[in-house]
Amino acid sequence: MACTALTLYLLRAGYTIPLLGLGVYKNNENPTEACLAAFRAGYRHVDSAMRYGNEAQVGEAVRRSGIPRSELFITSKVFNSSHGYESALAAVDKSLATFGGDGSQYFDLYLLHDPTAGKEKRLGAWRALIEAKKAGKLRTAGVSNFGTKHLNEIVAAGLELPAVNQIELHPFCQQKDIVDWCRKHDVLIQAYSPVLRMAAGKIDHPTIVKVAEKVRSSPIVLLACAQ
Ligand SMILES: NC(=O)c1ccc[n+]([C@@H]2O[C@H](COP(=O)([O-])OP(=O)(O)OC[C@H]3O[C@@H](n4cnc5c(N)ncnc54)[C@H](OP(=O)(O)O)[C@@H]3O)[C@@H](O)[C@H]2O)c1
């Protein structure tokens, strides 16, 4: 498959997600300009989170870009401190208000950032995202950093499955059990840290360099597209 910022994947919910996105974790100096530069370069997908503290600046970039909202794919996430049904419902509204302000906004994808709040709050928060999706506030809902135990809990509770599980994924962190589970259940795996921020210094591993040379690419492009 071609790997460009405009390559689309179909999600189980029927919407499409651009294969490559700009992650704005720790991008707090000028996230608006970073997003605008990415849009000019052809990106249409930004990955933010309540925890990153830059939902407002991403929203500003969306409005300043002049690109129709329907052509952009914006993700945000709610951290474990706001898990539980009521807290997560309120968090969606807070994220939307920060991102958009005028009440007409939605997120294309909204994730439970992590599974660490405990089973009850985890499932409560997941129910809240399903409700927010029904209310039109979210196009699709998903999870992040969920292991097979957490995903099986959702199945056992009889709830719909997430569209996406965003996990650390690269050659030094393959998480095969989670990848297999998600493939089997049609949950899209979204790789974070694909170009090895979490495995610094390994970009010039001989195998990566060799494969990159073989496909006439660079290690960075190889890793970004290998996901
Ligand atoms: N859901 C979660 O819990 C979670 C966790 C982590 C990340 N994420 C998401 O995933 C996104 C990306 O992850 P990440 O920032 O952890 O890791 P990453 O994308 O693997 O690594 C980013 C780092 O790679 C280096 N880099 C990027 N392009 C390069 C190039 N062309 N040449 C050389 N080095 C290059 C830069 O390092 P230098 O700055 O040192 O130059 C950059 O800071 C985040 O922004 C966030 O949206 C989600």
PDB file of C-alpha atoms and ligand atoms in Angstrom:
ATOM      1  CA  MET A   1       0.000   0.000   0.000  1.00  0.00           C
ATOM      2  CA  ALA A   2       1.205   3.532  -0.753  1.00  0.00           C
ATOM      3  CA  CYS A   3       2.267   5.470   2.317  1.00  0.00           C
ATOM      4  CA  THR A   4       1.387   9.141   2.193  1.00  0.00           C
ATOM      5  CA  ALA A   5      -0.293  11.547   4.565  1.00  0.00           C
ATOM      6  CA  LEU A   6      -3.411  11.148   2.432  1.00  0.00           C
ATOM      7  CA  THR A   7      -3.564   7.347   2.418  1.00  0.00           C
ATOM      8  CA  LEU A   8      -6.773   6.380   4.179  1.00  0.00           C
ATOM      9  CA  TYR A   9      -7.693   3.410   6.363  1.00  0.00           C
ATOM     10  CA  LEU A  10     -11.294   2.362   6.860  1.00  0.00           C
ATOM     11  CA  LEU A  11     -12.339   2.159  10.502  1.00  0.00           C
ATOM     12  CA  ARG A  12     -14.901  -0.357  11.775  1.00  0.00           C
ATOM     13  CA  ALA A  13     -17.238   2.602  12.388  1.00  0.00           C
ATOM     14  CA  GLY A  14     -17.300   3.372   8.656  1.00  0.00           C
ATOM     15  CA  TYR A  15     -15.188   6.525   8.795  1.00  0.00           C
ATOM     16  CA  THR A  16     -11.706   6.751   7.333  1.00  0.00           C
ATOM     17  CA  ILE A  17      -8.505   7.775   9.116  1.00  0.00           C
ATOM     18  CA  PRO A  18      -5.429   9.150   7.319  1.00  0.00           C
ATOM     19  CA  LEU A  19      -2.530   6.731   7.697  1.00  0.00           C
ATOM     20  CA  LEU A  20      -0.009   9.370   8.825  1.00  0.00           C
ATOM     21  CA  GLY A  21      -0.721  12.035  11.407  1.00  0.00           C
ATOM     22  CA  LEU A  22       1.084  14.805  13.252  1.00  0.00           C
ATOM     23  CA  GLY A  23       1.399  13.969  16.941  1.00  0.00           C
ATOM     24  CA  VAL A  24       1.529  17.067  19.136  1.00  0.00           C
ATOM     25  CA  TYR A  25       2.719  15.528  22.401  1.00  0.00           C
ATOM     26  CA  LYS A  26       5.151  17.953  24.078  1.00  0.00           C
ATOM     27  CA  ASN A  27       4.498  20.401  21.244  1.00  0.00           C
ATOM     28  CA  ASN A  28       3.690  23.382  23.393  1.00  0.00           C
ATOM     29  CA  GLU A  29       5.920  26.093  21.954  1.00  0.00           C
ATOM     30  CA  ASN A  30       3.821  26.748  18.894  1.00  0.00           C
ATOM     31  CA  PRO A  31       1.476  23.856  18.152  1.00  0.00           C
ATOM     32  CA  THR A  32      -0.775  26.031  15.967  1.00  0.00           C
ATOM     33  CA  GLU A  33       2.068  26.831  13.574  1.00  0.00           C
ATOM     34  CA  ALA A  34       3.228  23.199  13.633  1.00  0.00           C
ATOM     35  CA  CYS A  35      -0.254  22.027  12.629  1.00  0.00           C
ATOM     36  CA  LEU A  36      -0.532  24.701   9.923  1.00  0.00           C
ATOM     37  CA  ALA A  37       2.870  23.679   8.514  1.00  0.00           C
ATOM     38  CA  ALA A  38       1.780  20.036   8.544  1.00  0.00           C
ATOM     39  CA  PHE A  39      -1.468  20.921   6.749  1.00  0.00           C
ATOM     40  CA  ARG A  40       0.516  22.834   4.102  1.00  0.00           C
ATOM     41  CA  ALA A  41       2.703  19.738   3.671  1.00  0.00           C
ATOM     42  CA  GLY A  42      -0.400  17.643   3.032  1.00  0.00           C
ATOM     43  CA  TYR A  43      -1.166  16.255   6.484  1.00  0.00           C
ATOM     44  CA  ARG A  44      -4.852  16.102   7.398  1.00  0.00           C
ATOM     45  CA  HIS A  45      -4.591  14.227  10.707  1.00  0.00           C
ATOM     46  CA  VAL A  46      -3.531  15.605  14.118  1.00  0.00           C
ATOM     47  CA  ASP A  47      -3.199  13.577  17.317  1.00  0.00           C
ATOM     48  CA  SER A  48      -3.712  15.661  20.467  1.00  0.00           C
ATOM     49  CA  ALA A  49      -4.914  14.945  24.009  1.00  0.00           C
ATOM     50  CA  MET A  50      -6.396  16.795  26.945  1.00  0.00           C
ATOM     51  CA  ARG A  51      -3.213  15.884  28.799  1.00  0.00           C
ATOM     52  CA  TYR A  52      -0.993  17.564  26.151  1.00  0.00           C
ATOM     53  CA  GLY A  53      -2.572  20.946  26.921  1.00  0.00           C
ATOM     54  CA  ASN A  54      -2.804  21.987  23.284  1.00  0.00           C
ATOM     55  CA  GLU A  55      -6.353  21.153  22.162  1.00  0.00           C
ATOM     56  CA  ALA A  56      -7.115  24.894  21.898  1.00  0.00           C
ATOM     57  CA  GLN A  57      -4.116  25.548  19.639  1.00  0.00           C
ATOM     58  CA  VAL A  58      -5.020  22.587  17.430  1.00  0.00           C
ATOM     59  CA  GLY A  59      -8.554  24.012  17.150  1.00  0.00           C
ATOM     60  CA  GLU A  60      -7.103  27.382  16.204  1.00  0.00           C
ATOM     61  CA  ALA A  61      -5.020  25.759  13.467  1.00  0.00           C
ATOM     62  CA  VAL A  62      -8.110  23.978  12.137  1.00  0.00           C
ATOM     63  CA  ARG A  63     -10.011  27.283  11.929  1.00  0.00           C
ATOM     64  CA  ARG A  64      -7.074  29.230  10.444  1.00  0.00           C
ATOM     65  CA  SER A  65      -6.213  26.539   7.890  1.00  0.00           C
ATOM     66  CA  GLY A  66      -9.167  27.288   5.627  1.00  0.00           C
ATOM     67  CA  ILE A  67      -9.460  23.539   5.064  1.00  0.00           C
ATOM     68  CA  PRO A  68     -13.040  22.273   5.400  1.00  0.00           C
ATOM     69  CA  ARG A  69     -13.455  20.617   8.790  1.00  0.00           C
ATOM     70  CA  SER A  70     -14.759  17.490   7.039  1.00  0.00           C
ATOM     71  CA  GLU A  71     -11.353  17.047   5.323  1.00  0.00           C
ATOM     72  CA  LEU A  72      -9.440  16.993   8.600  1.00  0.00           C
ATOM     73  CA  PHE A  73      -9.141  14.167  11.123  1.00  0.00           C
ATOM     74  CA  ILE A  74      -8.611  15.373  14.687  1.00  0.00           C
ATOM     75  CA  THR A  75      -8.001  13.079  17.649  1.00  0.00           C
ATOM     76  CA  SER A  76      -8.002  13.890  21.341  1.00  0.00           C
ATOM     77  CA  LYS A  77      -7.871  11.748  24.468  1.00  0.00           C
ATOM     78  CA  VAL A  78      -9.061  11.696  28.067  1.00  0.00           C
ATOM     79  CA  PHE A  79      -6.535  10.737  30.750  1.00  0.00           C
ATOM     80  CA  ASN A  80      -7.222   8.259  33.586  1.00  0.00           C
ATOM     81  CA  SER A  81      -7.822  11.032  36.144  1.00  0.00           C
ATOM     82  CA  SER A  82     -11.100  11.763  34.316  1.00  0.00           C
ATOM     83  CA  HIS A  83     -12.204   8.168  33.814  1.00  0.00           C
ATOM     84  CA  GLY A  84     -15.491   6.863  35.186  1.00  0.00           C
ATOM     85  CA  TYR A  85     -18.806   7.495  33.381  1.00  0.00           C
ATOM     86  CA  GLU A  86     -19.703  11.005  34.575  1.00  0.00           C
ATOM     87  CA  SER A  87     -16.129  12.302  34.563  1.00  0.00           C
ATOM     88  CA  ALA A  88     -15.454  11.065  31.054  1.00  0.00           C
ATOM     89  CA  LEU A  89     -18.732  12.525  29.735  1.00  0.00           C
ATOM     90  CA  ALA A  90     -17.734  15.884  31.242  1.00  0.00           C
ATOM     91  CA  ALA A  91     -14.224  15.524  29.828  1.00  0.00           C
ATOM     92  CA  VAL A  92     -15.539  15.141  26.281  1.00  0.00           C
ATOM     93  CA  ASP A  93     -17.476  18.401  26.668  1.00  0.00           C
ATOM     94  CA  LYS A  94     -14.451  20.127  28.184  1.00  0.00           C
ATOM     95  CA  SER A  95     -12.181  18.940  25.368  1.00  0.00           C
ATOM     96  CA  LEU A  96     -14.698  20.085  22.767  1.00  0.00           C
ATOM     97  CA  ALA A  97     -15.115  23.486  24.399  1.00  0.00           C
ATOM     98  CA  THR A  98     -11.336  23.912  24.500  1.00  0.00           C
ATOM     99  CA  PHE A  99     -10.933  22.748  20.920  1.00  0.00           C
ATOM    100  CA  GLY A 100     -13.821  24.520  19.288  1.00  0.00           C
ATOM    101  CA  GLY A 101     -15.827  26.777  21.489  1.00  0.00           C
ATOM    102  CA  ASP A 102     -18.872  27.327  19.311  1.00  0.00           C
ATOM    103  CA  GLY A 103     -20.657  24.076  20.054  1.00  0.00           C
ATOM    104  CA  SER A 104     -20.582  22.868  16.459  1.00  0.00           C
ATOM    105  CA  GLN A 105     -17.342  20.952  16.841  1.00  0.00           C
ATOM    106  CA  TYR A 106     -16.712  17.232  17.066  1.00  0.00           C
ATOM    107  CA  PHE A 107     -13.681  15.002  17.310  1.00  0.00           C
ATOM    108  CA  ASP A 108     -13.071  12.460  14.580  1.00  0.00           C
ATOM    109  CA  LEU A 109     -11.571  10.154  17.186  1.00  0.00           C
ATOM    110  CA  TYR A 110     -11.508  10.368  20.966  1.00  0.00           C
ATOM    111  CA  LEU A 111      -9.533   7.887  23.035  1.00  0.00           C
ATOM    112  CA  LEU A 112      -9.332   6.660  26.600  1.00  0.00           C
ATOM    113  CA  HIS A 113      -5.670   7.668  26.960  1.00  0.00           C
ATOM    114  CA  ASP A 114      -4.682   4.742  29.179  1.00  0.00           C
ATOM    115  CA  PRO A 115      -6.266   1.838  31.069  1.00  0.00           C
ATOM    116  CA  THR A 116      -4.948   2.561  34.559  1.00  0.00           C
ATOM    117  CA  ALA A 117      -8.039   3.886  36.375  1.00  0.00           C
ATOM    118  CA  GLY A 118      -9.275   0.415  37.374  1.00  0.00           C
ATOM    119  CA  LYS A 119     -11.941  -1.788  35.810  1.00  0.00           C
ATOM    120  CA  GLU A 120     -15.034   0.078  36.971  1.00  0.00           C
ATOM    121  CA  LYS A 121     -13.837   3.522  35.885  1.00  0.00           C
ATOM    122  CA  ARG A 122     -12.350   2.112  32.691  1.00  0.00           C
ATOM    123  CA  LEU A 123     -15.637   0.553  31.607  1.00  0.00           C
ATOM    124  CA  GLY A 124     -17.612   3.584  32.838  1.00  0.00           C
ATOM    125  CA  ALA A 125     -15.424   5.875  30.754  1.00  0.00           C
ATOM    126  CA  TRP A 126     -15.816   3.606  27.734  1.00  0.00           C
ATOM    127  CA  ARG A 127     -19.619   3.725  28.128  1.00  0.00           C
ATOM    128  CA  ALA A 128     -19.353   7.521  28.249  1.00  0.00           C
ATOM    129  CA  LEU A 129     -17.470   7.636  24.939  1.00  0.00           C
ATOM    130  CA  ILE A 130     -20.125   5.426  23.347  1.00  0.00           C
ATOM    131  CA  GLU A 131     -22.794   7.889  24.605  1.00  0.00           C
ATOM    132  CA  ALA A 132     -20.832  10.894  23.340  1.00  0.00           C
ATOM    133  CA  LYS A 133     -20.554   9.209  19.972  1.00  0.00           C
ATOM    134  CA  LYS A 134     -24.327   8.644  19.850  1.00  0.00           C
ATOM    135  CA  ALA A 135     -24.787  12.331  20.732  1.00  0.00           C
ATOM    136  CA  GLY A 136     -22.702  13.323  17.685  1.00  0.00           C
ATOM    137  CA  LYS A 137     -19.823  14.762  19.701  1.00  0.00           C
ATOM    138  CA  LEU A 138     -17.409  12.086  18.466  1.00  0.00           C
ATOM    139  CA  ARG A 139     -17.297  10.436  15.053  1.00  0.00           C
ATOM    140  CA  THR A 140     -15.424   7.454  16.416  1.00  0.00           C
ATOM    141  CA  ALA A 141     -14.180   6.331  19.813  1.00  0.00           C
ATOM    142  CA  GLY A 142     -11.203   4.257  20.785  1.00  0.00           C
ATOM    143  CA  VAL A 143      -8.654   3.396  23.429  1.00  0.00           C
ATOM    144  CA  SER A 144      -4.927   3.739  23.945  1.00  0.00           C
ATOM    145  CA  ASN A 145      -2.389   1.602  25.762  1.00  0.00           C
ATOM    146  CA  PHE A 146      -5.008  -1.117  26.258  1.00  0.00           C
ATOM    147  CA  GLY A 147      -3.772  -4.681  26.682  1.00  0.00           C
ATOM    148  CA  THR A 148      -5.745  -7.803  25.814  1.00  0.00           C
ATOM    149  CA  LYS A 149      -7.068  -7.976  29.389  1.00  0.00           C
ATOM    150  CA  HIS A 150      -8.651  -4.533  29.062  1.00  0.00           C
ATOM    151  CA  LEU A 151     -10.023  -5.303  25.603  1.00  0.00           C
ATOM    152  CA  ASN A 152     -11.499  -8.602  26.803  1.00  0.00           C
ATOM    153  CA  GLU A 153     -13.257  -6.703  29.599  1.00  0.00           C
ATOM    154  CA  ILE A 154     -15.090  -4.659  26.974  1.00  0.00           C
ATOM    155  CA  VAL A 155     -16.150  -7.853  25.201  1.00  0.00           C
ATOM    156  CA  ALA A 156     -17.293  -9.435  28.484  1.00  0.00           C
ATOM    157  CA  ALA A 157     -19.334  -6.325  29.315  1.00  0.00           C
ATOM    158  CA  GLY A 158     -21.166  -6.693  25.994  1.00  0.00           C
ATOM    159  CA  LEU A 159     -20.087  -3.250  24.823  1.00  0.00           C
ATOM    160  CA  GLU A 160     -19.132  -2.290  21.292  1.00  0.00           C
ATOM    161  CA  LEU A 161     -15.444  -2.509  20.542  1.00  0.00           C
ATOM    162  CA  PRO A 162     -13.190   0.511  20.098  1.00  0.00           C
ATOM    163  CA  ALA A 163     -12.432   1.564  16.530  1.00  0.00           C
ATOM    164  CA  VAL A 164      -8.758   2.077  17.413  1.00  0.00           C
ATOM    165  CA  ASN A 165      -6.193   0.980  19.998  1.00  0.00           C
ATOM    166  CA  GLN A 166      -3.258   3.431  19.951  1.00  0.00           C
ATOM    167  CA  ILE A 167      -0.165   1.740  21.392  1.00  0.00           C
ATOM    168  CA  GLU A 168       3.598   2.080  21.310  1.00  0.00           C
ATOM    169  CA  LEU A 169       4.634   0.065  18.276  1.00  0.00           C
ATOM    170  CA  HIS A 170       7.932  -0.232  16.447  1.00  0.00           C
ATOM    171  CA  PRO A 171      10.556  -2.946  15.897  1.00  0.00           C
ATOM    172  CA  PHE A 172      11.777  -2.720  19.515  1.00  0.00           C
ATOM    173  CA  CYS A 173       8.263  -2.861  20.979  1.00  0.00           C
ATOM    174  CA  GLN A 174       6.138  -5.224  18.912  1.00  0.00           C
ATOM    175  CA  GLN A 175       3.342  -6.083  21.392  1.00  0.00           C
ATOM    176  CA  LYS A 176       2.333  -9.058  19.246  1.00  0.00           C
ATOM    177  CA  ASP A 177      -0.423 -10.322  21.550  1.00  0.00           C
ATOM    178  CA  ILE A 178      -2.240  -6.986  21.379  1.00  0.00           C
ATOM    179  CA  VAL A 179      -1.695  -6.646  17.624  1.00  0.00           C
ATOM    180  CA  ASP A 180      -3.047 -10.170  17.031  1.00  0.00           C
ATOM    181  CA  TRP A 181      -6.084  -9.530  19.242  1.00  0.00           C
ATOM    182  CA  CYS A 182      -6.889  -6.278  17.469  1.00  0.00           C
ATOM    183  CA  ARG A 183      -6.471  -7.761  13.991  1.00  0.00           C
ATOM    184  CA  LYS A 184      -8.775 -10.636  14.912  1.00  0.00           C
ATOM    185  CA  HIS A 185     -11.436  -8.244  16.229  1.00  0.00           C
ATOM    186  CA  ASP A 186     -11.080  -5.550  13.535  1.00  0.00           C
ATOM    187  CA  VAL A 187      -9.723  -2.916  15.936  1.00  0.00           C
ATOM    188  CA  LEU A 188      -7.249  -0.693  14.082  1.00  0.00           C
ATOM    189  CA  ILE A 189      -3.842  -0.553  15.733  1.00  0.00           C
ATOM    190  CA  GLN A 190      -2.416   2.959  15.650  1.00  0.00           C
ATOM    191  CA  ALA A 191       1.315   3.149  16.345  1.00  0.00           C
ATOM    192  CA  TYR A 192       2.731   5.818  18.582  1.00  0.00           C
ATOM    193  CA  SER A 193       6.433   6.599  18.841  1.00  0.00           C
ATOM    194  CA  PRO A 194       6.818   4.920  15.430  1.00  0.00           C
ATOM    195  CA  VAL A 195      10.139   6.656  14.750  1.00  0.00           C
ATOM    196  CA  LEU A 196      11.598   5.529  18.057  1.00  0.00           C
ATOM    197  CA  ARG A 197      11.452   8.471  20.461  1.00  0.00           C
ATOM    198  CA  MET A 198      10.931   5.849  23.170  1.00  0.00           C
ATOM    199  CA  ALA A 199      13.883   3.807  21.893  1.00  0.00           C
ATOM    200  CA  ALA A 200      16.307   6.658  21.291  1.00  0.00           C
ATOM    201  CA  GLY A 201      19.602   5.803  19.622  1.00  0.00           C
ATOM    202  CA  LYS A 202      18.280   2.718  17.865  1.00  0.00           C
ATOM    203  CA  ILE A 203      17.364   4.359  14.569  1.00  0.00           C
ATOM    204  CA  ASP A 204      20.686   3.266  13.078  1.00  0.00           C
ATOM    205  CA  HIS A 205      20.285  -0.374  14.115  1.00  0.00           C
ATOM    206  CA  PRO A 206      22.004  -2.425  11.351  1.00  0.00           C
ATOM    207  CA  THR A 207      18.811  -4.292  10.406  1.00  0.00           C
ATOM    208  CA  ILE A 208      16.809  -1.065  10.051  1.00  0.00           C
ATOM    209  CA  VAL A 209      19.566   0.531   7.961  1.00  0.00           C
ATOM    210  CA  LYS A 210      19.831  -2.604   5.790  1.00  0.00           C
ATOM    211  CA  VAL A 211      16.076  -2.829   5.134  1.00  0.00           C
ATOM    212  CA  ALA A 212      15.876   0.907   4.440  1.00  0.00           C
ATOM    213  CA  GLU A 213      18.679   0.611   1.888  1.00  0.00           C
ATOM    214  CA  LYS A 214      16.982  -2.394   0.311  1.00  0.00           C
ATOM    215  CA  VAL A 215      13.747  -0.459  -0.254  1.00  0.00           C
ATOM    216  CA  ARG A 216      15.705   2.711  -1.210  1.00  0.00           C
ATOM    217  CA  SER A 217      14.329   4.705   1.690  1.00  0.00           C
ATOM    218  CA  SER A 218      15.580   6.252   4.920  1.00  0.00           C
ATOM    219  CA  PRO A 219      15.201   4.634   8.351  1.00  0.00           C
ATOM    220  CA  ILE A 220      12.710   7.356   9.422  1.00  0.00           C
ATOM    221  CA  VAL A 221      10.464   6.920   6.373  1.00  0.00           C
ATOM    222  CA  LEU A 222      10.740   3.145   6.631  1.00  0.00           C
ATOM    223  CA  LEU A 223       9.647   3.144  10.282  1.00  0.00           C
ATOM    224  CA  ALA A 224       6.862   5.682   9.773  1.00  0.00           C
ATOM    225  CA  CYS A 225       5.414   3.670   6.909  1.00  0.00           C
ATOM    226  CA  ALA A 226       6.048   0.191   8.317  1.00  0.00           C
ATOM    227  CA  GLN A 227       3.203   0.559  10.766  1.00  0.00           C
TER     228      GLN A 227
HETATM  229  N1  LIG B   1      -1.299   7.461  23.489  1.00  0.00           N
HETATM  230  C1  LIG B   1      -0.163   7.614  24.133  1.00  0.00           C
HETATM  231  O1  LIG B   1      -0.008   7.260  25.314  1.00  0.00           O
HETATM  232  C2  LIG B   1       0.993   8.235  23.394  1.00  0.00           C
HETATM  233  C3  LIG B   1       2.299   8.156  23.912  1.00  0.00           C
HETATM  234  C4  LIG B   1       3.339   8.723  23.187  1.00  0.00           C
HETATM  235  C5  LIG B   1       3.071   9.342  21.977  1.00  0.00           C
HETATM  236  N2  LIG B   1       1.785   9.416  21.499  1.00  0.00           N
HETATM  237  C6  LIG B   1       1.466  10.116  20.225  1.00  0.00           C
HETATM  238  O2  LIG B   1       2.369   9.727  19.212  1.00  0.00           O
HETATM  239  C7  LIG B   1       3.038  10.895  18.707  1.00  0.00           C
HETATM  240  C8  LIG B   1       4.432  10.537  18.254  1.00  0.00           C
HETATM  241  O3  LIG B   1       5.099   9.844  19.273  1.00  0.00           O
HETATM  242  P1  LIG B   1       6.472  10.299  19.934  1.00  0.00           P
HETATM  243  O4  LIG B   1       6.671  11.757  19.808  1.00  0.00           O
HETATM  244  O5  LIG B   1       6.473   9.649  21.250  1.00  0.00           O
HETATM  245  O6  LIG B   1       7.543   9.509  19.104  1.00  0.00           O
HETATM  246  P2  LIG B   1       8.113   9.482  17.621  1.00  0.00           P
HETATM  247  O7  LIG B   1       7.172  10.085  16.649  1.00  0.00           O
HETATM  248  O8  LIG B   1       8.576   8.099  17.422  1.00  0.00           O
HETATM  249  O9  LIG B   1       9.406  10.354  17.808  1.00  0.00           O
HETATM  250  C9  LIG B   1       9.407  11.754  17.664  1.00  0.00           C
HETATM  251  C10 LIG B   1      10.850  12.179  17.630  1.00  0.00           C
HETATM  252  O10 LIG B   1      11.501  11.561  16.538  1.00  0.00           O
HETATM  253  C11 LIG B   1      12.499  12.395  16.055  1.00  0.00           C
HETATM  254  N3  LIG B   1      12.285  12.591  14.611  1.00  0.00           N
HETATM  255  C12 LIG B   1      11.120  12.830  13.975  1.00  0.00           C
HETATM  256  N4  LIG B   1      11.307  12.972  12.659  1.00  0.00           N
HETATM  257  C13 LIG B   1      12.630  12.828  12.461  1.00  0.00           C
HETATM  258  C14 LIG B   1      13.464  12.871  11.311  1.00  0.00           C
HETATM  259  N5  LIG B   1      12.936  13.098  10.086  1.00  0.00           N
HETATM  260  N6  LIG B   1      14.768  12.652  11.490  1.00  0.00           N
HETATM  261  C15 LIG B   1      15.285  12.410  12.702  1.00  0.00           C
HETATM  262  N7  LIG B   1      14.546  12.370  13.842  1.00  0.00           N
HETATM  263  C16 LIG B   1      13.248  12.579  13.712  1.00  0.00           C
HETATM  264  C17 LIG B   1      12.387  13.725  16.771  1.00  0.00           C
HETATM  265  O11 LIG B   1      13.357  13.728  17.798  1.00  0.00           O
HETATM  266  P3  LIG B   1      14.107  15.091  18.248  1.00  0.00           P
HETATM  267  O12 LIG B   1      13.035  15.980  18.804  1.00  0.00           O
HETATM  268  O13 LIG B   1      15.072  14.603  19.245  1.00  0.00           O
HETATM  269  O14 LIG B   1      14.715  15.648  17.004  1.00  0.00           O
HETATM  270  C18 LIG B   1      11.012  13.649  17.376  1.00  0.00           C
HETATM  271  O15 LIG B   1      10.888  14.374  18.568  1.00  0.00           O
HETATM  272  C19 LIG B   1       2.969  11.897  19.871  1.00  0.00           C
HETATM  273  O16 LIG B   1       3.131  13.233  19.451  1.00  0.00           O
HETATM  274  C20 LIG B   1       1.570  11.619  20.371  1.00  0.00           C
HETATM  275  O17 LIG B   1       0.611  12.255  19.534  1.00  0.00           O
HETATM  276  C21 LIG B   1       0.760   8.867  22.182  1.00  0.00           C
END
